[in-house]
Amino acid sequence: DAKTTQPPSMDCAEGRAANLPCNHSTISGNEYVYWYRQIHSQGPQYIIHGLKNNETNEMASLIITEDRKSSTLILPHATLRDTAVYYCIVRVASNAGNMLTFGGGTRLMVKP
Amino acid sequence: DGGITQSPKYLFRKEGQNVTLSCEQNLNHDAMYWYRQDPGQGLRLIYYSQIVNDFQKGDIAEGYSVSREKKESFPLTVTSAQKNPTAFYLCASSMSLRADGYTFGSGTRLTVV
């Protein structure tokens, strides 16, 4: 799997957009970008994923650069409940013996 | 509702004792996983199983054992050989090997006393 680099922590004001960056400069052509988040003392929760087009769902938007070497997860109107650790993961969509690995992630603190 | 259940939520163990953590899912998922998380760290894969009666070691399998006798169940035993077992343990399941379909349990916090 391609290695990812995320800032260890970020702050965001409640109601503002939270933009979480992820660098994955060694990504391969068949690898997707996945985002999960983990609220304190709970299991991670899937947010969104994409290959090269921008994606949006009810939770967030994912912007992937044209060269696919980096991406940004956007929470359009952050709430206090969005305070969590956000993990960016790069891997192929389905592959035997290639499990999800979770690095340190970005600890997002949403402040009132 | 379908989901994945871990029990107990908190577990205390004396040094030298084996302890088994339960993980049950009713999502009809084929694959199940066990992760370990230490404070302020990411998740590390202990064991995974893609099908009943088959399982594979992850990155940190030493001192742990698992079984997969039923599709719904994937218990993890922390043995006395695990030198530093105090951690947060998370079980997950997924349909086949899709990376977007991981469902996690709420975790078991194990403390050695």
Coordinates of N, CA and C in Angstrom, one line a residue:
Chain A
D1 N 0.8 -1.2 0.0 CA 0.0 0.0 0.0 C 0.9 1.2 0.0
A2 N 0.4 2.3 -0.7 CA 1.1 3.6 -0.7 C 1.1 4.2 0.7
K3 N 2.2 4.8 1.1 CA 2.3 5.4 2.4 C 1.5 6.8 2.4
T4 N 0.9 7.1 3.5 CA 0.2 8.4 3.6 C 0.8 9.2 4.6
T5 N 0.7 10.6 4.5 CA 1.2 11.5 5.5 C 0.1 12.5 5.8
Q6 N -0.2 12.6 7.1 CA -1.3 13.5 7.6 C -0.7 14.3 8.7
P7 N -1.2 15.6 8.9 CA -0.8 16.4 10.0 C -1.3 15.7 11.3
P8 N -0.6 15.7 12.4 CA -1.0 15.0 13.6 C -2.3 15.6 14.2
S9 N -2.4 16.9 14.1 CA -3.6 17.6 14.7 C -4.0 18.8 14.0
M10 N -5.3 19.2 14.1 CA -5.9 20.4 13.5 C -7.0 20.9 14.4
D11 N -7.2 22.2 14.4 CA -8.4 22.8 15.0 C -9.3 23.3 14.0
C12 N -10.6 23.4 14.3 CA -11.6 24.0 13.4 C -12.7 24.6 14.3
A13 N -13.2 25.8 13.9 CA -14.3 26.4 14.6 C -15.6 25.8 14.2
E14 N -16.5 25.6 15.2 CA -17.8 25.0 14.9 C -18.5 25.8 13.9
G15 N -19.1 25.1 12.9 CA -19.9 25.7 11.8 C -19.0 26.1 10.6
R16 N -17.7 26.0 10.8 CA -16.8 26.3 9.6 C -16.5 25.0 8.9
A17 N -15.9 25.1 7.7 CA -15.5 23.9 7.0 C -14.2 23.4 7.6
A18 N -14.1 22.1 7.8 CA -12.8 21.5 8.2 C -12.2 20.8 7.0
N19 N -11.0 21.2 6.6 CA -10.3 20.7 5.5 C -9.1 19.8 6.0
L20 N -9.2 18.5 5.8 CA -8.1 17.7 6.3 C -7.3 17.1 5.1
P21 N -6.0 17.5 5.1 CA -5.1 17.1 4.0 C -4.5 15.7 4.2
C22 N -4.2 15.1 3.1 CA -3.4 13.8 3.1 C -2.5 13.7 1.9
N23 N -1.3 13.4 2.1 CA -0.3 13.2 1.0 C -0.1 11.8 0.8
H24 N -0.1 11.4 -0.5 CA 0.1 10.0 -0.9 C 0.8 10.0 -2.2
S25 N 2.0 10.5 -2.2 CA 2.8 10.7 -3.5 C 3.2 9.4 -4.2
T26 N 3.1 8.3 -3.5 CA 3.5 7.0 -4.2 C 2.3 6.2 -4.6
I27 N 1.2 6.8 -4.6 CA -0.1 6.0 -4.9 C 0.0 5.4 -6.3
S28 N -0.5 4.2 -6.4 CA -0.5 3.5 -7.7 C -1.8 3.7 -8.4
G29 N -1.8 3.4 -9.7 CA -3.0 3.7 -10.5 C -4.3 3.0 -10.1
N30 N -4.2 1.8 -9.4 CA -5.3 1.0 -9.0 C -5.7 1.2 -7.5
E31 N -5.0 2.1 -6.9 CA -5.3 2.3 -5.5 C -6.3 3.5 -5.2
Y32 N -7.2 3.2 -4.3 CA -8.2 4.2 -3.9 C -7.7 4.9 -2.7
V33 N -8.3 6.1 -2.4 CA -8.1 6.8 -1.2 C -9.4 6.6 -0.3
Y34 N -9.2 6.1 0.9 CA -10.3 5.9 1.8 C -10.1 6.8 3.1
W35 N -11.2 7.2 3.6 CA -11.2 8.0 4.9 C -12.1 7.3 5.9
Y36 N -11.5 7.1 7.1 CA -12.3 6.7 8.2 C -12.1 7.7 9.4
R37 N -13.0 7.6 10.3 CA -12.7 8.5 11.5 C -13.1 7.7 12.8
Q38 N -12.4 8.0 13.9 CA -12.6 7.3 15.1 C -12.8 8.4 16.2
I39 N -14.1 8.3 16.7 CA -14.4 9.1 17.9 C -13.9 8.4 19.1
H40 N -13.5 9.2 20.1 CA -12.8 8.7 21.3 C -13.5 7.4 21.8
S41 N -12.6 6.4 22.0 CA -13.1 5.1 22.7 C -14.1 4.4 21.9
Q42 N -14.2 4.7 20.6 CA -15.1 3.9 19.7 C -14.3 3.3 18.6
G43 N -14.9 2.4 17.8 CA -14.3 1.9 16.6 C -14.3 2.8 15.5
P44 N -13.4 2.8 14.5 CA -13.4 3.6 13.4 C -14.7 3.5 12.5
Q45 N -15.1 4.5 11.9 CA -16.3 4.6 11.0 C -15.9 5.0 9.6
Y46 N -16.4 4.3 8.6 CA -16.1 4.6 7.2 C -16.8 6.0 6.9
I47 N -16.0 6.8 6.2 CA -16.6 8.1 5.7 C -16.8 8.1 4.2
I48 N -15.8 8.0 3.5 CA -15.9 8.2 2.0 C -14.6 7.6 1.4
H49 N -14.7 7.3 0.1 CA -13.5 6.9 -0.7 C -13.7 7.3 -2.1
G50 N -12.5 7.4 -2.8 CA -12.5 7.8 -4.2 C -11.3 7.3 -4.9
L51 N -11.3 7.3 -6.3 CA -10.2 6.9 -7.1 C -9.5 8.1 -7.7
K52 N -10.3 8.9 -8.5 CA -9.7 10.1 -9.1 C -10.7 11.2 -9.2
N53 N -11.9 10.9 -9.2 CA -12.9 11.9 -9.3 C -13.3 12.4 -7.9
N54 N -13.7 13.6 -7.8 CA -14.2 14.1 -6.5 C -15.4 13.4 -6.1
E55 N -15.6 13.2 -4.8 CA -16.8 12.4 -4.3 C -17.4 13.2 -3.2
T56 N -18.7 13.0 -3.1 CA -19.5 13.7 -2.0 C -20.6 12.7 -1.5
N57 N -20.7 12.7 -0.2 CA -21.9 12.0 0.4 C -22.4 12.8 1.5
E58 N -23.3 12.2 2.3 CA -24.0 13.0 3.3 C -23.0 13.4 4.5
M59 N -21.9 12.7 4.5 CA -21.0 13.0 5.6 C -19.9 14.1 5.2
A60 N -19.4 13.9 4.0 CA -18.2 14.7 3.6 C -18.0 14.8 2.1
S61 N -17.0 15.6 1.7 CA -16.6 15.6 0.3 C -15.1 15.2 0.3
L62 N -14.7 14.6 -0.8 CA -13.3 14.2 -1.0 C -12.8 14.8 -2.3
I63 N -11.8 15.6 -2.2 CA -11.2 16.2 -3.3 C -9.8 15.6 -3.6
I64 N -9.6 15.0 -4.7 CA -8.3 14.3 -5.1 C -7.7 15.2 -6.2
T65 N -6.4 15.5 -6.0 CA -5.7 16.3 -7.0 C -5.6 15.5 -8.3
E66 N -5.4 16.2 -9.4 CA -5.3 15.6 -10.7 C -4.2 14.6 -10.8
D67 N -3.1 14.8 -10.2 CA -2.0 13.8 -10.2 C -2.1 12.7 -9.2
R68 N -3.2 12.9 -8.4 CA -3.6 11.9 -7.3 C -2.5 11.7 -6.2
K69 N -1.6 12.7 -6.1 CA -0.6 12.6 -5.1 C -1.1 13.1 -3.7
S70 N -2.2 13.8 -3.7 CA -2.7 14.3 -2.4 C -4.2 14.4 -2.5
S71 N -4.9 14.5 -1.3 CA -6.3 14.6 -1.3 C -6.7 15.4 -0.1
T72 N -7.9 15.9 -0.1 CA -8.5 16.7 1.1 C -9.9 16.2 1.4
L73 N -10.1 15.9 2.7 CA -11.4 15.5 3.2 C -12.0 16.8 3.7
I74 N -13.2 17.1 3.2 CA -13.9 18.3 3.7 C -15.1 18.0 4.4
L75 N -15.2 18.5 5.7 CA -16.5 18.5 6.4 C -17.1 19.9 6.3
P76 N -18.1 20.1 5.6 CA -18.5 21.4 5.2 C -19.0 22.3 6.3
H77 N -19.6 21.8 7.3 CA -20.0 22.6 8.5 C -19.7 21.7 9.8
A78 N -18.5 21.9 10.2 CA -18.1 21.0 11.3 C -18.9 21.3 12.6
T79 N -19.2 20.2 13.3 CA -19.9 20.3 14.6 C -19.0 19.7 15.7
L80 N -19.4 19.9 16.9 CA -18.6 19.4 18.0 C -18.5 17.9 17.9
R81 N -19.5 17.2 17.4 CA -19.5 15.8 17.3 C -18.5 15.3 16.2
D82 N -18.0 16.2 15.4 CA -17.0 15.8 14.4 C -15.6 15.7 15.0
T83 N -15.4 16.1 16.3 CA -14.1 15.9 16.9 C -13.8 14.4 17.0
A84 N -12.6 14.1 16.4 CA -12.3 12.7 16.2 C -10.9 12.6 15.6
V85 N -10.4 11.4 15.5 CA -9.1 11.2 14.7 C -9.6 10.7 13.3
Y86 N -9.0 11.3 12.3 CA -9.4 11.0 10.9 C -8.2 10.3 10.2
Y87 N -8.5 9.1 9.7 CA -7.5 8.3 9.0 C -7.6 8.3 7.5
C88 N -6.5 8.6 6.8 CA -6.5 8.5 5.4 C -5.7 7.3 5.0
I89 N -6.3 6.4 4.2 CA -5.7 5.1 3.9 C -5.8 4.9 2.4
V90 N -4.7 4.4 1.8 CA -4.6 4.2 0.4 C -4.4 2.7 0.2
R91 N -5.2 2.1 -0.7 CA -5.1 0.7 -1.0 C -6.0 0.3 -2.1
V92 N -5.7 -0.9 -2.7 CA -6.6 -1.3 -3.8 C -8.0 -1.7 -3.2
A93 N -9.0 -1.7 -4.0 CA -10.4 -1.8 -3.5 C -10.6 -3.2 -2.9
S94 N -10.1 -4.2 -3.4 CA -10.4 -5.5 -2.9 C -9.2 -6.4 -3.2
N95 N -8.5 -6.9 -2.2 CA -7.3 -7.7 -2.5 C -7.0 -8.6 -1.4
A96 N -6.9 -9.9 -1.7 CA -6.7 -10.9 -0.7 C -5.3 -10.6 0.0
G97 N -5.3 -10.7 1.3 CA -4.1 -10.5 2.1 C -3.7 -9.1 2.2
N98 N -4.5 -8.1 1.8 CA -4.1 -6.7 1.9 C -5.1 -6.0 2.8
M99 N -4.9 -6.1 4.1 CA -5.9 -5.5 5.0 C -5.7 -4.0 5.2
L100 N -6.7 -3.4 5.7 CA -6.7 -2.0 6.1 C -5.7 -1.8 7.2
T101 N -4.8 -0.8 7.0 CA -3.9 -0.4 8.0 C -4.1 1.0 8.4
F102 N -4.2 1.3 9.7 CA -4.5 2.6 10.2 C -3.2 3.2 10.9
G103 N -2.7 4.3 10.3 CA -1.6 5.0 10.9 C -2.1 5.9 12.0
G104 N -1.3 7.0 12.2 CA -1.6 7.9 13.3 C -2.8 8.8 13.1
G105 N -3.1 9.1 11.8 CA -4.2 10.0 11.5 C -4.0 11.4 11.9
T106 N -5.1 12.2 11.7 CA -5.2 13.6 12.2 C -6.2 13.7 13.3
R107 N -5.8 14.3 14.4 CA -6.7 14.5 15.5 C -7.4 15.9 15.2
L108 N -8.7 15.9 14.9 CA -9.4 17.1 14.6 C -10.1 17.5 15.9
M109 N -9.9 18.8 16.3 CA -10.6 19.3 17.5 C -11.5 20.4 16.9
V110 N -12.8 20.2 17.1 CA -13.8 21.3 16.7 C -14.1 22.1 18.0
K111 N -13.9 23.4 17.9 CA -14.1 24.2 19.0 C -15.3 25.1 18.9
P112 N -16.0 25.4 20.0 CA -17.2 26.2 20.0 C -16.8 27.7 19.6
Chain B
D1 N -31.4 -4.6 14.5 CA -30.4 -4.0 13.6 C -29.1 -4.9 13.5
G2 N -28.6 -4.9 12.3 CA -27.3 -5.6 12.2 C -26.2 -4.9 12.8
G3 N -25.2 -5.6 13.3 CA -24.0 -5.0 13.9 C -23.0 -5.9 14.3
I4 N -22.0 -5.4 15.0 CA -20.9 -6.2 15.5 C -20.8 -5.9 17.0
T5 N -20.7 -6.9 17.8 CA -20.8 -6.7 19.3 C -19.5 -7.3 19.9
Q6 N -18.9 -6.5 20.7 CA -17.7 -6.9 21.5 C -18.1 -6.9 23.0
S7 N -17.6 -7.9 23.6 CA -17.8 -8.0 25.1 C -16.6 -8.7 25.7
P8 N -16.3 -8.3 27.0 CA -16.9 -7.2 27.7 C -16.3 -5.8 27.2
K9 N -16.9 -4.7 27.7 CA -16.3 -3.4 27.4 C -15.0 -3.1 28.1
Y10 N -15.0 -3.5 29.4 CA -13.8 -3.4 30.2 C -13.4 -4.8 30.8
L11 N -12.1 -5.0 30.8 CA -11.7 -6.3 31.3 C -10.4 -6.2 32.0
F12 N -10.3 -6.8 33.2 CA -9.1 -6.7 34.0 C -8.6 -8.1 34.1
R13 N -7.3 -8.2 34.0 CA -6.6 -9.5 34.0 C -5.4 -9.5 34.9
K14 N -5.2 -10.6 35.7 CA -4.0 -10.7 36.4 C -2.8 -11.2 35.5
E15 N -1.7 -10.8 35.8 CA -0.5 -11.2 35.1 C -0.4 -12.7 35.1
G16 N -0.1 -13.3 33.9 CA 0.0 -14.8 33.8 C -1.3 -15.5 33.5
Q17 N -2.4 -14.8 33.4 CA -3.7 -15.4 33.0 C -4.0 -15.2 31.5
N18 N -4.6 -16.2 31.0 CA -5.2 -16.0 29.6 C -6.5 -15.4 29.7
V19 N -6.9 -14.7 28.7 CA -8.3 -14.1 28.7 C -8.8 -14.0 27.3
T20 N -10.1 -14.3 27.2 CA -10.7 -14.3 25.8 C -11.7 -13.2 25.6
L21 N -11.5 -12.4 24.5 CA -12.4 -11.3 24.2 C -13.4 -11.8 23.1
S22 N -14.6 -11.5 23.3 CA -15.7 -12.0 22.4 C -15.9 -10.9 21.3
C23 N -16.2 -11.5 20.1 CA -16.6 -10.6 18.9 C -17.7 -11.4 18.1
E24 N -18.9 -10.8 18.0 CA -20.0 -11.5 17.3 C -20.6 -10.5 16.3
Q25 N -20.8 -11.0 15.1 CA -21.5 -10.1 14.1 C -22.7 -10.8 13.4
N26 N -23.7 -10.0 13.1 CA -24.9 -10.6 12.5 C -25.1 -9.9 11.1
L27 N -24.0 -9.5 10.5 CA -24.0 -8.7 9.2 C -23.9 -9.7 8.1
N28 N -23.7 -11.0 8.3 CA -23.4 -11.9 7.3 C -22.1 -11.6 6.5
H29 N -21.1 -11.0 7.2 CA -19.9 -10.7 6.6 C -18.9 -11.9 6.6
D30 N -18.2 -12.0 5.5 CA -17.2 -13.1 5.4 C -16.0 -12.9 6.3
A31 N -15.4 -11.7 6.2 CA -14.1 -11.4 6.8 C -14.3 -10.8 8.2
M32 N -13.4 -11.2 9.1 CA -13.4 -10.6 10.4 C -11.9 -10.3 10.8
Y33 N -11.7 -9.3 11.7 CA -10.4 -8.8 12.0 C -10.3 -8.5 13.5
W34 N -9.1 -8.5 14.0 CA -8.8 -8.0 15.3 C -7.6 -7.0 15.2
Y35 N -7.9 -5.8 15.8 CA -6.8 -4.8 15.9 C -6.5 -4.5 17.4
R36 N -5.3 -4.0 17.6 CA -4.9 -3.5 18.9 C -4.6 -2.0 18.7
Q37 N -5.0 -1.2 19.7 CA -4.7 0.2 19.7 C -4.2 0.6 21.1
D38 N -3.0 1.2 21.1 CA -2.4 1.8 22.2 C -2.6 3.3 22.3
P39 N -2.6 3.9 23.5 CA -2.9 5.3 23.6 C -2.2 6.2 22.6
G40 N -3.0 7.0 21.9 CA -2.4 8.0 21.0 C -1.9 7.4 19.7
Q41 N -2.1 6.1 19.5 CA -1.5 5.4 18.3 C -2.6 5.0 17.4
G42 N -2.2 4.6 16.2 CA -3.1 4.0 15.2 C -3.5 2.6 15.6
L43 N -4.2 1.9 14.7 CA -4.6 0.5 14.9 C -3.6 -0.4 14.3
R44 N -3.2 -1.5 15.0 CA -2.3 -2.5 14.4 C -3.1 -3.9 14.3
L45 N -2.9 -4.5 13.2 CA -3.6 -5.7 12.9 C -3.0 -6.9 13.6
I46 N -3.9 -7.7 14.4 CA -3.4 -8.8 15.1 C -3.6 -10.1 14.3
Y47 N -4.9 -10.4 14.0 CA -5.3 -11.5 13.2 C -6.4 -11.1 12.3
Y48 N -6.6 -11.9 11.2 CA -7.8 -11.7 10.4 C -8.2 -13.1 9.8
S49 N -9.5 -13.1 9.5 CA -10.1 -14.4 8.9 C -10.9 -14.0 7.8
Q50 N -10.7 -14.7 6.6 CA -11.5 -14.4 5.4 C -12.6 -15.4 5.3
I51 N -12.6 -16.5 6.0 CA -13.6 -17.5 5.8 C -13.6 -18.4 7.1
V52 N -14.6 -19.1 7.3 CA -14.7 -20.0 8.5 C -13.6 -21.0 8.4
N53 N -13.1 -21.3 9.6 CA -12.0 -22.3 9.8 C -10.7 -21.9 9.1
D54 N -10.5 -20.7 8.9 CA -9.3 -20.2 8.3 C -9.0 -18.8 8.9
F55 N -7.7 -18.6 9.3 CA -7.3 -17.3 9.8 C -5.8 -17.1 9.5
Q56 N -5.4 -15.8 9.5 CA -4.0 -15.5 9.1 C -3.5 -14.5 10.2
K57 N -2.2 -14.6 10.4 CA -1.5 -13.6 11.3 C -1.4 -12.3 10.7
G58 N -1.6 -11.3 11.5 CA -1.4 -9.9 11.1 C 0.0 -9.5 11.5
D59 N 0.2 -8.2 11.8 CA 1.5 -7.6 12.1 C 2.0 -7.9 13.5
I60 N 1.1 -8.2 14.4 CA 1.5 -8.3 15.8 C 0.8 -9.5 16.5
A61 N 0.9 -10.7 15.8 CA 0.2 -11.9 16.3 C 0.8 -12.6 17.5
E62 N 2.0 -12.3 17.8 CA 2.7 -13.0 18.9 C 2.0 -12.8 20.3
G63 N 1.7 -13.9 21.0 CA 1.0 -13.8 22.2 C -0.5 -13.8 22.2
Y64 N -1.0 -13.9 21.0 CA -2.5 -13.9 20.7 C -2.8 -15.2 20.0
S65 N -4.1 -15.6 20.2 CA -4.6 -16.7 19.3 C -6.1 -16.5 19.0
V66 N -6.6 -17.0 17.9 CA -8.0 -16.8 17.5 C -8.5 -18.2 17.0
S67 N -9.9 -18.2 16.8 CA -10.5 -19.3 16.2 C -11.7 -18.7 15.4
R68 N -12.1 -19.5 14.4 CA -13.2 -19.0 13.5 C -14.0 -20.3 13.2
E69 N -14.8 -20.8 14.2 CA -15.6 -22.0 14.0 C -16.9 -21.7 13.4
K70 N -17.4 -20.4 13.6 CA -18.7 -20.0 13.0 C -18.4 -18.7 12.3
K71 N -19.2 -18.4 11.3 CA -19.1 -17.2 10.5 C -19.3 -16.0 11.4
E72 N -20.2 -16.1 12.4 CA -20.6 -15.0 13.2 C -19.6 -14.6 14.3
S73 N -18.7 -15.5 14.6 CA -17.9 -15.3 15.8 C -16.4 -15.4 15.5
F74 N -15.6 -14.6 16.2 CA -14.2 -14.5 16.0 C -13.5 -14.1 17.3
P75 N -13.5 -15.0 18.3 CA -12.9 -14.7 19.6 C -11.4 -14.6 19.6
L76 N -10.9 -13.7 20.4 CA -9.5 -13.5 20.5 C -9.0 -13.8 21.9
T77 N -8.0 -14.7 22.0 CA -7.4 -15.0 23.3 C -6.1 -14.3 23.5
V78 N -6.0 -13.6 24.6 CA -4.7 -12.9 24.9 C -4.0 -13.9 25.9
T79 N -2.9 -14.4 25.5 CA -2.3 -15.4 26.3 C -1.2 -14.8 27.3
S80 N -0.7 -15.5 28.2 CA 0.3 -15.0 29.1 C 1.6 -14.7 28.4
A81 N 1.7 -15.2 27.2 CA 2.9 -14.9 26.4 C 3.0 -13.5 25.8
Q82 N 1.8 -12.8 25.9 CA 1.8 -11.4 25.4 C 2.3 -10.5 26.5
K83 N 3.5 -10.0 26.3 CA 4.2 -9.3 27.4 C 3.6 -7.9 27.8
N84 N 2.9 -7.3 26.9 CA 2.3 -6.0 27.2 C 0.9 -5.9 26.7
P85 N -0.1 -6.7 27.4 CA -1.4 -6.8 26.8 C -2.4 -5.6 27.1
T86 N -2.0 -4.7 28.0 CA -2.9 -3.6 28.3 C -3.1 -2.8 27.1
A87 N -4.3 -2.7 26.5 CA -4.6 -1.9 25.3 C -6.1 -1.9 25.1
F88 N -6.4 -1.2 24.0 CA -7.8 -1.2 23.5 C -7.9 -2.1 22.3
Y89 N -8.8 -3.1 22.4 CA -8.9 -4.1 21.3 C -10.2 -3.9 20.5
L90 N -10.0 -3.8 19.2 CA -11.1 -3.6 18.3 C -11.3 -4.7 17.3
C91 N -12.6 -5.2 17.2 CA -12.9 -6.2 16.2 C -13.7 -5.5 15.1
A92 N -13.5 -6.0 13.9 CA -14.1 -5.5 12.7 C -14.6 -6.6 11.8
S93 N -15.5 -6.3 10.9 CA -15.9 -7.3 9.9 C -16.1 -6.6 8.6
S94 N -16.1 -7.3 7.5 CA -16.3 -6.7 6.2 C -16.8 -7.8 5.3
M95 N -17.6 -7.4 4.3 CA -18.1 -8.3 3.2 C -16.9 -8.5 2.3
S96 N -16.5 -9.7 2.1 CA -15.3 -10.1 1.3 C -14.2 -9.2 1.8
L97 N -13.5 -8.5 0.8 CA -12.3 -7.8 1.1 C -12.4 -6.3 0.8
R98 N -13.7 -5.8 0.7 CA -13.9 -4.4 0.3 C -13.4 -3.5 1.4
A99 N -12.6 -2.5 1.1 CA -12.0 -1.6 2.0 C -13.0 -0.6 2.6
D100 N -14.1 -0.4 1.8 CA -15.0 0.7 2.3 C -16.1 0.1 3.2
G101 N -16.1 -1.2 3.4 CA -17.2 -1.8 4.1 C -16.8 -2.3 5.5
Y102 N -15.7 -1.8 6.1 CA -15.4 -2.3 7.4 C -16.4 -1.8 8.4
T103 N -16.9 -2.7 9.3 CA -17.7 -2.3 10.4 C -17.0 -2.7 11.7
F104 N -16.8 -1.7 12.6 CA -16.1 -2.0 13.8 C -17.0 -2.1 15.0
G105 N -16.6 -2.9 16.0 CA -17.3 -3.0 17.2 C -16.9 -1.8 18.1
S106 N -17.4 -1.7 19.3 CA -17.1 -0.6 20.2 C -15.9 -0.8 21.0
G107 N -15.3 -2.0 20.9 CA -14.0 -2.2 21.6 C -14.1 -2.8 23.0
T108 N -13.0 -3.4 23.4 CA -12.8 -3.9 24.7 C -11.5 -3.3 25.2
R109 N -11.6 -2.7 26.4 CA -10.3 -2.1 27.0 C -9.8 -3.1 28.0
L110 N -8.7 -3.7 27.8 CA -8.1 -4.7 28.6 C -7.0 -4.0 29.5
T111 N -7.0 -4.3 30.8 CA -6.0 -3.8 31.7 C -5.4 -5.0 32.5
V112 N -4.1 -5.1 32.5 CA -3.5 -6.1 33.3 C -3.1 -5.5 34.7
V113 N -3.6 -6.2 35.7 CA -3.4 -5.6 37.1 C -2.5 -6.6 37.9

